[in-house]
Coordinates of C-alpha atoms and ligand atoms in Angstrom, one line a residue:
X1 CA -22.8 6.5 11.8
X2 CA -24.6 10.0 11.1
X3 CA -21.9 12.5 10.8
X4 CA -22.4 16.4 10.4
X5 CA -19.8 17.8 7.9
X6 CA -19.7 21.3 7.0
X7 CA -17.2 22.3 4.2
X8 CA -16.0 26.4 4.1
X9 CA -14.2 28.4 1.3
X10 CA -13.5 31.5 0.8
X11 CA -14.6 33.4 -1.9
X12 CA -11.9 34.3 -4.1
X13 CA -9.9 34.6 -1.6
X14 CA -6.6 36.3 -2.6
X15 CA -8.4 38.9 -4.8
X16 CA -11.3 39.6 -1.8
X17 CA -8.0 40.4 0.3
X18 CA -6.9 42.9 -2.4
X19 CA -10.4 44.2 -2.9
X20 CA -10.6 44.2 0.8
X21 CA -7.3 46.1 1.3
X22 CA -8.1 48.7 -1.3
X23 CA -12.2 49.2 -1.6
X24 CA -11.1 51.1 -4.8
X25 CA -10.8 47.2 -6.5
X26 CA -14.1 46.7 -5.1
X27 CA -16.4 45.6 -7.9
X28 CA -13.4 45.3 -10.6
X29 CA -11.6 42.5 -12.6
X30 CA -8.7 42.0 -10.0
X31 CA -6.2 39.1 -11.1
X32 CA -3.5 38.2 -8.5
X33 CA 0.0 36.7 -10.2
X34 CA 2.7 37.2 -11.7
X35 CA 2.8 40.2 -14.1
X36 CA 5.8 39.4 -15.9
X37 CA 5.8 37.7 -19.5
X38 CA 5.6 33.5 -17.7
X39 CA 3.4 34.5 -14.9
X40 CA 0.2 32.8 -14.5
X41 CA -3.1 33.7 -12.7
X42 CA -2.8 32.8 -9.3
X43 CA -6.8 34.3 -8.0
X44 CA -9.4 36.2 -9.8
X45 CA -12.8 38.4 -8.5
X46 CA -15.7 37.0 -9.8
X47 CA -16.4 40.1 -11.6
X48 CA -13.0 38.4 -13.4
X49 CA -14.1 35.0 -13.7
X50 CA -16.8 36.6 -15.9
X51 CA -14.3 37.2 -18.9
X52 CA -13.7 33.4 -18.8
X53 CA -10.8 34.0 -16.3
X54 CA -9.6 31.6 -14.1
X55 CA -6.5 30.9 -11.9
X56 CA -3.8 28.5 -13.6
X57 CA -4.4 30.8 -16.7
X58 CA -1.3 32.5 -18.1
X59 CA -1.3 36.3 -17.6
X60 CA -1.2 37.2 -21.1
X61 CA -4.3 35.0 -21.5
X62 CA -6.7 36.3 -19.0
X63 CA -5.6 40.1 -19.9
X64 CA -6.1 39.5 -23.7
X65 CA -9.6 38.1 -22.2
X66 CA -9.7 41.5 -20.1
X67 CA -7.4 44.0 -20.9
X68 CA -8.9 46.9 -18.3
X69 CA -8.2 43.9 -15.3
X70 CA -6.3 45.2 -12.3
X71 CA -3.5 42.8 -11.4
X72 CA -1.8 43.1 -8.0
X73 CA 1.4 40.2 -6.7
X74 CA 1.1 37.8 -4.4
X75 CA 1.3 38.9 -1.0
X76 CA 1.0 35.2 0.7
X77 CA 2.3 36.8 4.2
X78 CA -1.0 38.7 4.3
X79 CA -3.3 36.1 3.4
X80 CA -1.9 34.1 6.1
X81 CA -3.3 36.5 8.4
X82 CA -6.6 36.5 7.5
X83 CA -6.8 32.8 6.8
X84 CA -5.6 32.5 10.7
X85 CA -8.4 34.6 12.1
X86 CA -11.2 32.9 10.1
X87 CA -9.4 29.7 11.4
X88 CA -9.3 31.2 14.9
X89 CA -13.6 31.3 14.1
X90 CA -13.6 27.8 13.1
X91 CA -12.4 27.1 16.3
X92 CA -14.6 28.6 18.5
X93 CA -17.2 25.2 17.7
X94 CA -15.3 22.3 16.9
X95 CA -11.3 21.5 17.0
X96 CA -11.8 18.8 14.9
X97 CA -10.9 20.7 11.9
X98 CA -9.0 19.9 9.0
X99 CA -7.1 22.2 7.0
X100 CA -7.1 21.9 2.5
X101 CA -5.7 25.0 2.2
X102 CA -5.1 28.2 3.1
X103 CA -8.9 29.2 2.7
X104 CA -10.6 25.8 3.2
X105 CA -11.4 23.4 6.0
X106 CA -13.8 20.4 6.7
X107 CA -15.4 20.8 10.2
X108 CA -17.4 17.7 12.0
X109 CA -19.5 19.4 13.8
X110 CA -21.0 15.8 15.3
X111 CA -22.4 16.0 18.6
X112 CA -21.9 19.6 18.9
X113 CA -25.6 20.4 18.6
X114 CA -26.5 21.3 22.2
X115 CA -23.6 23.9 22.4
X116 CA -24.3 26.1 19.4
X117 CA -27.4 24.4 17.5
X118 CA -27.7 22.6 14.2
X119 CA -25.5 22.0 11.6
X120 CA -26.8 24.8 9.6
X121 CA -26.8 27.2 12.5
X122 CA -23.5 26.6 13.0
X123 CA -22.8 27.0 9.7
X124 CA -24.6 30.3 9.2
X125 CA -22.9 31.1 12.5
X126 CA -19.3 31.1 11.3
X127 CA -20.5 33.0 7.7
X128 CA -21.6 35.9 9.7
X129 CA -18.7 36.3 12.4
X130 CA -16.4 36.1 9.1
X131 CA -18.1 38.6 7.2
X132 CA -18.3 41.1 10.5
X133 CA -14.4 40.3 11.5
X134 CA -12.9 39.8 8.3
X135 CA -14.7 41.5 6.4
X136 CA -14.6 38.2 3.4
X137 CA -17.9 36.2 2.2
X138 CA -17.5 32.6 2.5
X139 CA -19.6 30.0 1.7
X140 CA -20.5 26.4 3.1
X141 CA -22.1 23.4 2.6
X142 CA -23.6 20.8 4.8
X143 CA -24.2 17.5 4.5
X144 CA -23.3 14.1 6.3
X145 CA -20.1 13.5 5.0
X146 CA -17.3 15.2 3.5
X147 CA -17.7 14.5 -0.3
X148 CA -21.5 15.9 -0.3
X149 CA -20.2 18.6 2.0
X150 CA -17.2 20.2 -0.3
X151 CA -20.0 19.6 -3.4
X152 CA -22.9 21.8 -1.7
X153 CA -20.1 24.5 -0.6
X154 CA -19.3 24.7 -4.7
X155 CA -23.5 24.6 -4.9
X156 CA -24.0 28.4 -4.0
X157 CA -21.4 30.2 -4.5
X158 CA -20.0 33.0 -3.7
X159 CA -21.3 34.1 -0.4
X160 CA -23.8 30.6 -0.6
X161 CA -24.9 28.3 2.3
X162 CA -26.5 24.8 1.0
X163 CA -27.7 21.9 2.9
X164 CA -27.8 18.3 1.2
X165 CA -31.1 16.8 1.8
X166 CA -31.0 13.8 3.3
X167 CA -31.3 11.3 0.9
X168 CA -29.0 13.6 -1.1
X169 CA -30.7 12.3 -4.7
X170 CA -32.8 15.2 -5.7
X171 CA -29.2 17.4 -5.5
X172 CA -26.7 15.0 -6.7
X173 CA -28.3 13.2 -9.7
X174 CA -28.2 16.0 -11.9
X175 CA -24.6 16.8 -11.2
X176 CA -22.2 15.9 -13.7
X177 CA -19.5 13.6 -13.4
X178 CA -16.5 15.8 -13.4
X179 CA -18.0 17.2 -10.1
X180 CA -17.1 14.1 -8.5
X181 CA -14.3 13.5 -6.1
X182 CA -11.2 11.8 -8.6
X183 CA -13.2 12.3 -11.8
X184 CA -10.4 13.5 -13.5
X185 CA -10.3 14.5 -16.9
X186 CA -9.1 10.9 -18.1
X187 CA -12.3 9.1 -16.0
X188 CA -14.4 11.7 -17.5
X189 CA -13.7 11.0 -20.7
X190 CA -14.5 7.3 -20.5
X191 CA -17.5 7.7 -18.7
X192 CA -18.9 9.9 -21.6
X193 CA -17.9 7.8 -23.9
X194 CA -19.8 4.9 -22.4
X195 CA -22.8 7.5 -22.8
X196 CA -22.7 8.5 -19.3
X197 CA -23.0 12.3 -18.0
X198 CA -24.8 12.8 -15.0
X199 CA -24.5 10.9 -11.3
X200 CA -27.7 9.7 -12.4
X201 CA -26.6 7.9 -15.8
X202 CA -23.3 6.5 -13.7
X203 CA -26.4 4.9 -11.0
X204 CA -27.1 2.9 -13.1
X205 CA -24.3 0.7 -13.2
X206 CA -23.8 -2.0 -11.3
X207 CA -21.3 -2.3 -8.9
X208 CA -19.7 -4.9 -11.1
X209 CA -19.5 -3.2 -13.9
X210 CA -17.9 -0.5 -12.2
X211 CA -15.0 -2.5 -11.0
X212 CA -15.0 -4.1 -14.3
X213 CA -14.2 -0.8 -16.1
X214 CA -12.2 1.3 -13.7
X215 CA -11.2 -1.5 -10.8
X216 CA -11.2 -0.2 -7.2
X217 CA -11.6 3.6 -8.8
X218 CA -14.8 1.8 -10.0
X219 CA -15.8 0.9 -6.6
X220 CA -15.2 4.4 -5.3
X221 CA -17.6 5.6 -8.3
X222 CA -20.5 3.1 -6.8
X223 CA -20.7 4.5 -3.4
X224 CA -19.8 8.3 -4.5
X225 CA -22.9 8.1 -7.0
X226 CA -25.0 7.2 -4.2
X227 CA -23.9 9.8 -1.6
X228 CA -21.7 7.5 0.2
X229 CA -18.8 8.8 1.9
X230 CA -16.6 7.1 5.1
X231 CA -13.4 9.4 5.0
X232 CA -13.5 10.9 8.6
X233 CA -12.6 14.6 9.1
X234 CA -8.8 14.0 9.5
X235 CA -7.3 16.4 12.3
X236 CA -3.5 17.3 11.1
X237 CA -1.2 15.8 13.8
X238 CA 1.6 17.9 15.0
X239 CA 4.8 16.0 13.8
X240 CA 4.8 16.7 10.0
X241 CA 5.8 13.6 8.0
X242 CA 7.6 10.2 8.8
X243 CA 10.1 9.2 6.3
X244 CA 13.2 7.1 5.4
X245 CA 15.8 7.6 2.0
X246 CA 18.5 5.4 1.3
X247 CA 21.6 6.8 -0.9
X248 CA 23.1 3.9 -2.5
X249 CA 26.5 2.9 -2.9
X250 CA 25.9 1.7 -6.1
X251 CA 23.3 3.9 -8.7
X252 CA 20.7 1.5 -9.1
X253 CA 20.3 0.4 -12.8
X254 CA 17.8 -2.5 -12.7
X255 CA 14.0 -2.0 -11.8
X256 CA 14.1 -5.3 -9.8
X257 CA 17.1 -3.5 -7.6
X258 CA 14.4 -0.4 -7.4
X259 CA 11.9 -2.5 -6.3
X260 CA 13.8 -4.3 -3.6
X261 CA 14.4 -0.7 -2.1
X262 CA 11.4 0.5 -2.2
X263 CA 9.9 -2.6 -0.6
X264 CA 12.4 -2.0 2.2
X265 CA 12.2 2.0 3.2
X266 CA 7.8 1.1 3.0
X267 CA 8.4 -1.2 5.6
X268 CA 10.7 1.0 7.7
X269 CA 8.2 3.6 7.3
X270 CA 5.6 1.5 8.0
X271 CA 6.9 -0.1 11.0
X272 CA 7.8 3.6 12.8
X273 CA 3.9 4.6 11.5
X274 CA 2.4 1.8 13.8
X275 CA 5.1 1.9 16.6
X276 CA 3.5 5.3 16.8
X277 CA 0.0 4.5 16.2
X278 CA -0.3 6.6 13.8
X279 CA -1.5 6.9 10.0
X280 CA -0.6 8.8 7.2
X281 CA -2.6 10.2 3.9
X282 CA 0.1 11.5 1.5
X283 CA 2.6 9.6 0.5
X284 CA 5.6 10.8 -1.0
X285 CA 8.1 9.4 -3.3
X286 CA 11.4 11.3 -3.3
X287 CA 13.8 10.2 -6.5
X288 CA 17.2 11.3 -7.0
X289 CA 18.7 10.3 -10.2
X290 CA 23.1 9.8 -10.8
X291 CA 23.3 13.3 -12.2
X292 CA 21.7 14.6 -8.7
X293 CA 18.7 15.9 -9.9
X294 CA 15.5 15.4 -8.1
X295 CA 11.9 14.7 -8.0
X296 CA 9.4 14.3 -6.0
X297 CA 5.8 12.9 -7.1
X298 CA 3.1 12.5 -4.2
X299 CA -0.6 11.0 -4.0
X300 CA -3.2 11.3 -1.2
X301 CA -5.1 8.1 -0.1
X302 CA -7.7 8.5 2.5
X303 CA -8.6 7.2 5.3
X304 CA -4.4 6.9 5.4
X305 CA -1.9 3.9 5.5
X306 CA 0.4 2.3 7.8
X307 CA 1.2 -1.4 6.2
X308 CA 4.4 -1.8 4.0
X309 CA 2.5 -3.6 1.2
X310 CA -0.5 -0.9 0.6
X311 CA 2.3 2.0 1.2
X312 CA 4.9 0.0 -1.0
X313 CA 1.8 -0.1 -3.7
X314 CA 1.9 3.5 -3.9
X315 CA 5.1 3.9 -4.0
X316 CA 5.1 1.5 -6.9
X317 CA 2.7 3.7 -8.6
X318 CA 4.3 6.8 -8.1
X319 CA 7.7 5.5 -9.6
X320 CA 5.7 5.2 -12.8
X321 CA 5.9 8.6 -13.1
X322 CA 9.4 9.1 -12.6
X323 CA 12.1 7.7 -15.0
X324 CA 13.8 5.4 -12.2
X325 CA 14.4 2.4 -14.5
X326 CA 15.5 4.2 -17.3
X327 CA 17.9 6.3 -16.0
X328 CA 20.3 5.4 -12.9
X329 CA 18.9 6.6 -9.3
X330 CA 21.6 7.3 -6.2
X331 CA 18.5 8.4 -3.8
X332 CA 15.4 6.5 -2.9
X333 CA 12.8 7.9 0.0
X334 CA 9.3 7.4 1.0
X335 CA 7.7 9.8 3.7
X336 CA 4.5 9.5 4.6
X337 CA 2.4 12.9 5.9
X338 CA -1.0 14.5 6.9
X339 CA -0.1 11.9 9.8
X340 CA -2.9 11.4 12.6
X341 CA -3.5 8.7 15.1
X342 CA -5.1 5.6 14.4
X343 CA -4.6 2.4 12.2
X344 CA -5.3 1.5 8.4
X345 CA -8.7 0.8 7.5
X346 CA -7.6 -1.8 4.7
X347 CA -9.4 -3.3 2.2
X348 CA -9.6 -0.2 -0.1
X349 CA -6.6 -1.5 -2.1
X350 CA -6.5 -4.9 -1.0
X351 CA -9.6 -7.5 -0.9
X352 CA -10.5 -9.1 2.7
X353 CA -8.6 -12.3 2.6
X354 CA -5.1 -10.9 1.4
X355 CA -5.6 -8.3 4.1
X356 CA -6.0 -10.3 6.8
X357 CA -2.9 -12.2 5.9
X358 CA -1.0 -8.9 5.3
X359 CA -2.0 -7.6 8.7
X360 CA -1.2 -10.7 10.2
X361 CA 2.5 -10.5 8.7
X362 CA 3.0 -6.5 9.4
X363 CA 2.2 -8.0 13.1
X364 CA 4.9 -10.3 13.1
X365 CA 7.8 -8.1 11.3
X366 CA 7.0 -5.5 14.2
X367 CA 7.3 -8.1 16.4
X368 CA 10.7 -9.7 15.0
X369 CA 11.8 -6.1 14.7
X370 CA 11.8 -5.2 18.4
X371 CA 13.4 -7.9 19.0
X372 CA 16.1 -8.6 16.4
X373 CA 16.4 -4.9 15.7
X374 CA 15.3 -3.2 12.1
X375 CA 18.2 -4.9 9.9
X376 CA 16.9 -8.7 11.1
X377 CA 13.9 -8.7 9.5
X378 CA 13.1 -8.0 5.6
X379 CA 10.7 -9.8 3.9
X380 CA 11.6 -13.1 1.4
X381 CA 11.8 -10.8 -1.6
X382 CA 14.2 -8.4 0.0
X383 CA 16.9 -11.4 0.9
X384 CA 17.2 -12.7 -2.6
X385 CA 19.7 -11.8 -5.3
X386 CA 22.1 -9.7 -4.4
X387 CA 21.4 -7.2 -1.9
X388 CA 25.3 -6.0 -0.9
X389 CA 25.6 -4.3 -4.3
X390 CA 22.9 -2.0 -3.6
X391 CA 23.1 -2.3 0.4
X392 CA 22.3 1.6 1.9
X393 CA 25.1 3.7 2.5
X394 CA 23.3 6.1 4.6
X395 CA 20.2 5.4 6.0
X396 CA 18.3 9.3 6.0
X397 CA 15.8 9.1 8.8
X398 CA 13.3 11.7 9.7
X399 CA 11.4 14.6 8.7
X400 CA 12.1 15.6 4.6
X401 CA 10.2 18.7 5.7
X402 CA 8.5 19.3 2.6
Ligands
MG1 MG1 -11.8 29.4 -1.9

């Protein structure tokens, strides 16, 4: 299907509101943060940036960098408000909008071509009534799906408007690979040491040799080096997150115990995500360990789940990065959020056989479960051993509200 995505960011946005606020800032090194001897650089102007600034730096970094550089607080109540009206804009063409921060958005603007023109005259349409009413530059990219979107907003900036040609080659071969979506540092590293740099080296693996090397991050890496892109524009849905934690009677010392709970709250969660018909894209793993301390340790998968066994994976894979296992855990919970209606579109973590099967069985618990009620039906795995020692005190149902 042809999409039209256009991706918006401000420019610098916390210092532009400072710079705004006073015009005196206007044209100066302005670092927003914390002043004191910890903090860390929260924005910067670009006339900052130039220094080698960026945000996530520690204050006394960026002002040994610049030591004339104004730095102002955080004042997050007043960027709200201007992030509001230049949301307010957005809405005057499309409400399917969705919301990465504060100061950045995907809009599908599909079909809206008749109403207020192309694309790119949309796009240039919002860039204007921001500048006039908000008095901030910000800058956009258009393209036919998100991916190639967010990449041509990054293309101009500040103050930039690019559209990716269509085929996108002649723009994105060049780019290097830490440019592309969940090319982290880590990936990066093996993909240069395999003598690969640009989208254009990375083309010319196969498809095999992709998986072969980085598994189903390897398939992603295929279809992102040839400008391919499904993840639809996801509208955030009014409740905020689905979620169940179990406080155990018992700390949990075995990671066969862990497991066992984990596989049951993903199905609970799971079951209440398709009773609703809905789907979530962050999944969050809440861990509380004997001594009451807490983590918390989330990952987004698009286009968003609602079967236990691909939520349950992620769980699995965020409780790597805790110490459950090692140390004894009282509190389990898995929420799911970013929820918006519609069903899993599997086969991104699990091949096409195996998900035809698992959507066959999430079918049937839901069916069981209306009928037996929730506590009838677990799964084999979760009726072996023995369950009573661990069996959930308290069942916490509902929103965890982070
Ligand atoms: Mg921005």
């Amino acid at each position: 299907m042809n999409r039209s995505i256009i991706h918006l960011d401000l420019d610098a946005f916390y210092a532009s509101v400072e710079q705004y606020d006073d015009p005196q800032l206007r044209g100066l090194p302005v670092l927003v943060g914390g002043n004191s001897g910890r903090g860390v650089v929260c924005a910067c102007s670009y006339e900052a940036r130039r220094y080698g600034i960026h945000s996530a730096m520690p204050m006394v970094k960026a002002l040994r960098l610049c030591p004339t550089a104004v730095v102002r607080p955080v004042r997050m109540e007043r960027y709200r408000q201007f992030s509001d009206n230049v949301f307010a804009i957005f809405a005057r063409f499309t409400d399917r909008i969705e919301t990465l921060s504060l100061d950045e958005a995907f809009l599908d603007v599909t079909g809206c071509e008749r109403l207020f023109g192309s694309p790119v005259q949309i796009a240039a349409q919002i860039r204007t009534a921001v500048r006039q009413e908000t008095g901030l530059t910000i800058s956009a990219g258009v393209a036919r799906n998100k991916f190639l979107a967010k990449l041509a907003s990054d293309h101009k900036k500040p103050d930039g408007l690019y559209v990716v040609p269509d085929p996108p080659d002649s723009f994105l071969l060049p780019l290097p690979l830490k440019r592309l979506w969940g090319v982290g540092p880590v990936t990066c590293q093996r993909l240069e040491k395999l003598g690969l740099h640009t989208v254009a080296d990375l083309r010319q693996l196969s498809a095999a040799r992709l998986e072969q090397l980085f598994g189903s991050a390897g398939r992603q890496l295929y279809r992102l080096s040839r400008g391919e892109d499904s993840r639809p524009v996801v509208v955030a849905s009014a409740a905020h997150s689905i979620g169940h934690e179990d406080t155990f009677e018992h700390d949990l010392q075995n990671p066969m115990e862990v497991h066992r709970s984990l596989l049951d709250l993903a199905e609970r969660v799971a079951s209440r995500l398709r009773g609703k018909g809905l789907v979530g894209s962050v999944v969050q793993l809440k861990v509380r360990y004997a001594d009451f301390s807490t983590v918390t340790r989330r990952r987004t998968v698009d286009p968003g789940l609602d079967s236990a066994l691909t939520i349950l994976q992620v769980a699995e894979e965020l409780l790597l990065r805790t110490e459950a296992g090692q140390r004894p855990v009282r509190l389990l919970g898995i929420s799911l959020s970013q929820l918006r209606e519609g069903h899993e579109v599997q086969g991104e973590l699990f091949g096409g056989e195996q998900r035809d099967r698992l959507s066959a069985l999430d079918g049937a618990v839901d069916q069981l479960r209306q009928r037996y009620g929730v506590k009838g039906v677990q799964r084999a795995s979760l009726m072996t051993g023995d369950r009573d020692e661990s069996a959930a005190k308290t069942g916490g149902d509902g929103r965890d509200g982070s």
